[in-house]
Structure formats: structure tokens, C-alpha cells
Amino acid sequence: MIEIKNSENVKEFEIFGELAKHHHEQVIFCNDTEVGLKAIISIHNTMLGPALGGTRMWNYASDMEALNDVLRLARGMTFKASISGLNLGGGKAVIIGDAAKLKNEKLLRRFGRFIENLHGKYITAEDVNMSPDDMEYIAMETKYVTGLDESLGGSGDPSPVTAYGVYMGMKAAAKKAYGNDSLVGKKIAVQGTGHVGMHLLEYLSKENVKLFVSDLSEEKAKAAAARFGAVVVGESEIYDLNVDIYSPCALGATVNDNTIERLKCDIIAGAANNQLGDDVVHGKRLIEKGILYAPDFLINAGGLINVGINYLGGWTKERVYKKTEKIYQTTLDILNLAEREGVSTQEAAMKLAIKRIEDVARVKRSM
Ligand code: NAD
């Protein structure tokens, strides 16, 4: 018999409190001690369609940290799918543990069985520490997987499409800030020269911009600098640069209490998820500082558009890039809406995403 202590009862209530706060629909805890699988699937909202979002494998410090991460990420996917006009809901999964030590066929296929048991309510794809090869193992046990390798009929690496969307969003922000979307002569700092960062640098270098790059890996930063004629700057130095545009393409929450006062740019536009440490506080501070922020979940949606269309059907490269190109106009619309309503650009984007979900809910209720 499982002994339920008082303290555990308190925690149970805290979890439901967390779910209620942002209206998460369902959370599934997946456990198989024999194969060493501990995973959490979070389904935030399925009004528009099945919840699509990648699986991340991470060595979380605690189970609560993992839960927190998966809840936050799933909610972000709801906004991203909605604002991108996709008939998809928001979800995400995390596998707890050190990918280098624990990830193997058995674990991934067992995780696939858990997804299959949800009968399509959640669809998975790649995320941090998961590769197309890992997706192939998951796909052996479930059809609810997307983002497989192109050789298997999948849409392949999403990074080039994501970078294209970020580039579109950045140009739209330039149009709003400077009255012209040309980036020629602008000074742009790209933080993170990984998959998306490198593709973005490729677009930017064609516009003759003055590029600055930083990466935790000196080797990667140097390779980017050599290829695109960029200047390598330090991990912290990037926040103090006198640049026109700061593009976070590494990790989240880099726009926070510590960095925001140091930034001298006119525009923030990058690929990283959850760039604002706090949506409300930092969204407002950016308005006060006169920095135009292109909302992350809007401009980094190219990857989701790619895997989403791949799952929903009718995927062609042309269609995906055409839909991703629309990020330019949506960004402009949102920047204008935020200005008109005197709210942060993040708030305006969230408002629009929620409105679409509510509109569709109304349509679905009608006869
Ligand atoms: P990646 O892992 O290929 O690249 C990230 C790079 O950032 C790495 O080279 C890493 O060394 C570097 N980095 C980490 N911490 C850093 C720091 N403090 N300063 C400087 N560099 C640092 O990841 P990616 O696929 O290029 O994705 C980049 C970001 O965009 C991530 O936040 C990801 O969640 C987000 N994103 C990616 C996609 C996609 O299609 N890949 C889609 C949407 C959002």
C-alpha cells in the first residue's frame, strides 16, 4: 500500500494549482523503472487540434523543475501554433535524465508506447538532446511523431525554416523601427552560432550587415566568424555592444533584470524560446527603454510550421516557406497593434493568439 503523508498531499494541491493557473488540460507522468524511463507529457490546449510539441531530454535537478519546464513549454506551443494559423494545439514532453548515459532504443520505444496510448491527442517531434534517429525509434511504437528524417518522408531539420522566420520577423521589426526593412549597414549581434544561428547568419551576411557573434563554444564562434566575416565577442560582452539589433539564438531568459539595462539596441529579434525573463515586467521595461521586441513564439515558429504541415498533410518545401514568410506581415501587425493599444509586443501577440483560439471555439460550438 502507498503511504500518503500530509506533506505529499500539500504538493498534490500545488500541482493542480499550477495547472489551473494557465489552464493546462492534462499532464501524463510516464514511469517504467525497468527501462529507466521517467517522462512527463504536458497537454496545454487542444481547441485548435492535437497538441504538437517536441520531446526534450534533460538532466533536471528535480522532478518539480522538469514539471515546471514542460508546463511552460507546452503553453508556449499553444500560442505559437495559434498565431501561426496552424490547426494544432500546444503540448510538450520531457524525459528526465542524462541523455548521454540513459538514451537508448528501449527507453525511446517505451516512451513511444506512452504516446501511442494517447491516441493522437499529443504528437511529438525533436527538441533539445533528441535527434531524427531518436524519433525513428519512437516512431517504431507510435504513428504520432513528426519531424522524421527526409528519407522517411519527414520534413527533416527544422532549423533552416526557423532561421528564415526569424529573418522575416527581424526585417518586419526593422521596417517598424526605421521605416525601411533593409538591414544593410546595420550592426547585429547574434548570440549562439548553433543550428538556427548559422542559417540566420547566412541570410544576414547577404545584406552586408556588420555582424558580431558569441557562443559558449569558442570553436563554433570562430567558425561562424570566419565564414561570415563576423567579430567574435565574449559571452557577457554581447549585452554591452553598441548594436542596432540583438538576436538571441542560444537560450531563454536572456532579457532579464541584469541584462536589460545594459542593452543599447533598437530591436530584439531572435530564435530562442522564452527570451523575456518575465513576460510582463520585462515586456514593459522594453517599452520604457524604447527597444522593439519581436515576440519569440511568433518569429521562431518556422520549425513548427515545418513539422506541423508535415503532420497535417500537404507538405512541400515551397508551402512551408510561403507560410513562414507570413511571419513578416504578422510581426508588423502585432508591432502596430501593441503601439495602438499601448501594451508590450509580447502581450499583443498573446492576445491575438488567444483570440484565434476563442474564435475557433465559438465556430466549433455553432450548429
Ligand atoms: P543549438 O543547440 O544548435 O545552438 C545553440 C547554440 O547556443 C550552441 O552552439 C551553444 O553552444 C550556444 N550557447 C548556449 N549558451 C550560450 C550562451 N550563454 N552564450 C552564447 N552561446 C550559447 O540550438 P538551435 O537549434 O540553433 O536553437 C537555438 C535556440 O532557438 C534554442 O533556444 C531553441 O530552443 C530555439 N528554437 C530552435 C528551433 C529550431 O528549429 N532549431 C525552433 C524554435 C526555437
Coordinates of C-alpha atoms in Angstrom, one line a residue, residues 1-218:
M1 CA 0.0 0.0 0.0
I2 CA 1.2 3.5 -0.8
E3 CA 1.6 5.6 2.3
I4 CA 0.4 9.2 1.7
K5 CA 2.0 11.6 4.0
N6 CA 0.5 15.0 4.8
S7 CA 3.3 16.9 3.1
E8 CA 2.7 14.9 -0.1
N9 CA -1.0 15.9 0.0
V10 CA 0.1 19.5 0.1
K11 CA 2.3 19.0 -3.0
E12 CA -0.6 17.4 -4.9
F13 CA -2.7 20.5 -4.4
E14 CA 0.2 22.7 -5.5
I15 CA 0.4 20.8 -8.8
F16 CA -3.3 21.3 -9.6
G17 CA -2.9 24.9 -8.6
E18 CA -0.2 25.2 -11.2
L19 CA -2.4 23.5 -13.9
A20 CA -5.3 25.8 -13.1
K21 CA -3.1 28.9 -13.3
H22 CA -2.6 28.6 -17.0
H23 CA -5.5 26.2 -17.9
H24 CA -3.5 23.1 -18.7
E25 CA -5.7 20.3 -19.9
Q26 CA -3.8 17.2 -19.0
V27 CA -0.4 16.0 -17.7
I28 CA 0.8 12.5 -18.0
F29 CA 3.6 11.1 -15.9
C30 CA 5.2 8.2 -17.6
N31 CA 7.2 5.8 -15.5
D32 CA 9.0 2.5 -16.3
T33 CA 11.5 1.7 -13.6
E34 CA 12.8 -1.3 -15.5
V35 CA 13.9 0.7 -18.6
G36 CA 14.8 3.8 -16.6
L37 CA 12.1 6.0 -18.1
K38 CA 10.8 9.0 -16.3
A39 CA 8.9 11.3 -18.5
I40 CA 6.2 14.0 -18.4
I41 CA 3.9 14.8 -21.2
S42 CA 2.0 18.1 -20.9
I43 CA -1.0 18.9 -23.0
H44 CA -1.9 22.5 -22.6
N45 CA -4.7 23.2 -25.1
T46 CA -6.3 21.2 -27.9
M47 CA -9.0 23.5 -29.1
L48 CA -7.4 24.1 -32.4
G49 CA -6.2 20.5 -32.9
P50 CA -3.9 17.8 -31.4
A51 CA -1.2 19.1 -29.2
L52 CA 2.1 19.2 -31.1
G53 CA 5.5 19.9 -29.4
G54 CA 8.9 18.3 -29.2
T55 CA 10.3 16.0 -26.6
R56 CA 13.3 17.3 -24.6
M57 CA 15.7 15.1 -22.7
W58 CA 17.4 16.9 -19.8
N59 CA 19.0 16.1 -16.5
Y60 CA 16.7 18.2 -14.4
A61 CA 17.8 19.0 -10.8
S62 CA 14.4 17.8 -9.5
D63 CA 11.1 16.4 -10.8
M64 CA 9.4 19.7 -10.0
E65 CA 11.9 21.5 -12.2
A66 CA 11.0 19.1 -15.0
L67 CA 7.3 19.6 -14.5
N68 CA 7.7 23.4 -14.4
D69 CA 9.6 23.3 -17.7
V70 CA 7.2 21.0 -19.5
L71 CA 4.2 23.1 -18.4
R72 CA 5.8 26.4 -19.5
L73 CA 6.9 24.9 -22.8
A74 CA 3.5 23.3 -23.6
R75 CA 1.7 26.6 -23.1
G76 CA 4.2 28.4 -25.4
M77 CA 3.4 25.9 -28.1
T78 CA -0.3 26.7 -27.9
F79 CA 0.5 30.4 -28.6
K80 CA 3.0 29.5 -31.3
A81 CA 0.6 27.2 -33.2
S82 CA -2.3 29.6 -32.9
I83 CA -0.5 32.7 -34.1
S84 CA 0.9 30.7 -37.0
G85 CA -2.6 29.9 -38.2
L86 CA -2.0 26.1 -37.7
N87 CA -4.8 23.8 -36.6
L88 CA -2.7 22.4 -33.8
G89 CA -2.8 22.7 -30.0
G90 CA 0.1 23.1 -27.6
G91 CA 1.9 20.3 -25.9
K92 CA 5.4 19.2 -25.0
A93 CA 7.2 16.3 -23.3
V94 CA 10.3 16.0 -21.2
I95 CA 12.3 12.8 -20.5
I96 CA 14.2 13.2 -17.2
G97 CA 17.9 12.1 -17.2
D98 CA 21.3 12.4 -18.8
A99 CA 20.8 11.8 -22.5
A100 CA 24.4 10.7 -23.0
K101 CA 24.0 8.0 -20.4
L102 CA 20.4 6.9 -20.5
K103 CA 19.1 7.4 -24.0
N104 CA 18.7 4.1 -25.9
E105 CA 16.3 2.2 -28.1
K106 CA 14.5 0.5 -25.2
L107 CA 13.8 3.8 -23.4
L108 CA 12.7 5.7 -26.6
R109 CA 10.4 2.9 -27.8
R110 CA 8.8 2.6 -24.3
F111 CA 8.2 6.3 -24.4
G112 CA 6.7 5.8 -27.8
R113 CA 4.2 3.4 -26.3
F114 CA 3.1 6.0 -23.8
I115 CA 2.5 8.5 -26.7
E116 CA 0.6 5.9 -28.7
N117 CA -1.7 5.3 -25.7
L118 CA -2.9 9.0 -26.0
H119 CA -4.4 8.1 -29.4
G120 CA -3.2 11.2 -31.2
K121 CA -4.0 13.8 -28.6
Y122 CA -0.3 14.6 -28.3
I123 CA 2.2 14.5 -31.3
T124 CA 5.9 14.6 -30.6
A125 CA 8.9 15.9 -32.5
E126 CA 12.6 16.7 -31.9
D127 CA 13.8 19.1 -29.2
V128 CA 16.9 19.5 -27.1
N129 CA 19.0 16.3 -27.0
M130 CA 16.7 14.4 -29.4
S131 CA 17.8 13.6 -33.0
P132 CA 15.9 12.4 -36.1
D133 CA 17.4 8.9 -35.2
D134 CA 15.7 9.1 -31.8
M135 CA 12.4 10.0 -33.5
E136 CA 12.8 6.9 -35.6
Y137 CA 12.8 4.7 -32.5
I138 CA 9.8 6.5 -31.1
A139 CA 8.0 6.0 -34.4
M140 CA 8.5 2.3 -34.2
E141 CA 5.9 2.3 -31.4
T142 CA 3.6 5.2 -32.4
K143 CA 2.4 7.0 -35.5
Y144 CA 2.1 10.2 -33.6
V145 CA 5.5 11.5 -34.4
T146 CA 6.6 14.2 -36.9
G147 CA 9.9 15.7 -37.9
L148 CA 11.4 12.5 -39.1
D149 CA 14.3 12.4 -41.5
E150 CA 13.5 13.4 -45.1
S151 CA 14.4 9.8 -46.2
L152 CA 11.5 8.6 -44.1
G153 CA 9.0 11.0 -45.6
G154 CA 9.6 13.6 -42.8
S155 CA 10.4 17.2 -43.1
G156 CA 14.0 17.0 -41.8
D157 CA 15.9 19.6 -39.9
P158 CA 13.6 22.5 -38.9
S159 CA 16.5 25.0 -38.3
P160 CA 16.7 26.5 -41.8
V161 CA 13.0 27.3 -41.8
T162 CA 13.2 28.6 -38.2
A163 CA 16.0 30.9 -39.3
Y164 CA 14.0 32.1 -42.3
G165 CA 11.1 33.1 -40.0
V166 CA 13.4 34.9 -37.6
Y167 CA 14.9 36.8 -40.5
M168 CA 11.4 37.7 -41.7
G169 CA 10.5 38.9 -38.1
M170 CA 13.7 40.9 -37.8
K171 CA 13.1 42.7 -41.1
A172 CA 9.5 43.5 -40.1
A173 CA 10.8 45.0 -36.9
A174 CA 13.4 47.0 -38.9
K175 CA 10.5 48.3 -41.1
K176 CA 8.7 49.4 -37.9
A177 CA 11.7 50.9 -36.2
Y178 CA 13.5 52.5 -39.2
G179 CA 10.6 52.9 -41.8
N180 CA 12.6 50.5 -44.1
D181 CA 13.2 46.8 -43.8
S182 CA 16.6 46.8 -45.3
L183 CA 19.3 45.7 -42.9
V184 CA 22.2 47.0 -45.0
G185 CA 24.8 48.6 -42.8
K186 CA 23.1 47.6 -39.5
K187 CA 25.2 46.2 -36.6
I188 CA 23.7 42.9 -35.5
A189 CA 24.8 40.7 -32.6
V190 CA 23.8 37.0 -32.9
Q191 CA 24.1 35.1 -29.6
G192 CA 24.5 31.4 -30.3
T193 CA 26.0 30.0 -33.5
G194 CA 24.2 26.7 -33.5
H195 CA 21.8 25.3 -36.0
V196 CA 19.5 28.3 -36.3
G197 CA 22.2 30.9 -35.6
M198 CA 24.3 29.7 -38.5
H199 CA 21.4 29.8 -41.0
L200 CA 20.4 33.2 -39.8
L201 CA 23.9 34.5 -40.2
E202 CA 23.8 33.3 -43.8
Y203 CA 20.7 35.4 -44.5
L204 CA 22.2 38.4 -42.7
S205 CA 25.5 38.2 -44.4
K206 CA 23.8 38.6 -47.8
E207 CA 22.6 42.1 -46.7
N208 CA 26.0 43.4 -45.8
V209 CA 25.5 43.8 -42.2
K210 CA 28.2 44.3 -39.6
L211 CA 28.0 41.0 -37.6
F212 CA 29.0 40.2 -34.0
V213 CA 28.8 36.6 -32.7
S214 CA 29.1 34.8 -29.4
D215 CA 28.9 31.2 -28.5
L216 CA 29.9 29.1 -25.4
S217 CA 32.0 27.1 -27.8
E218 CA 34.9 29.2 -29.0

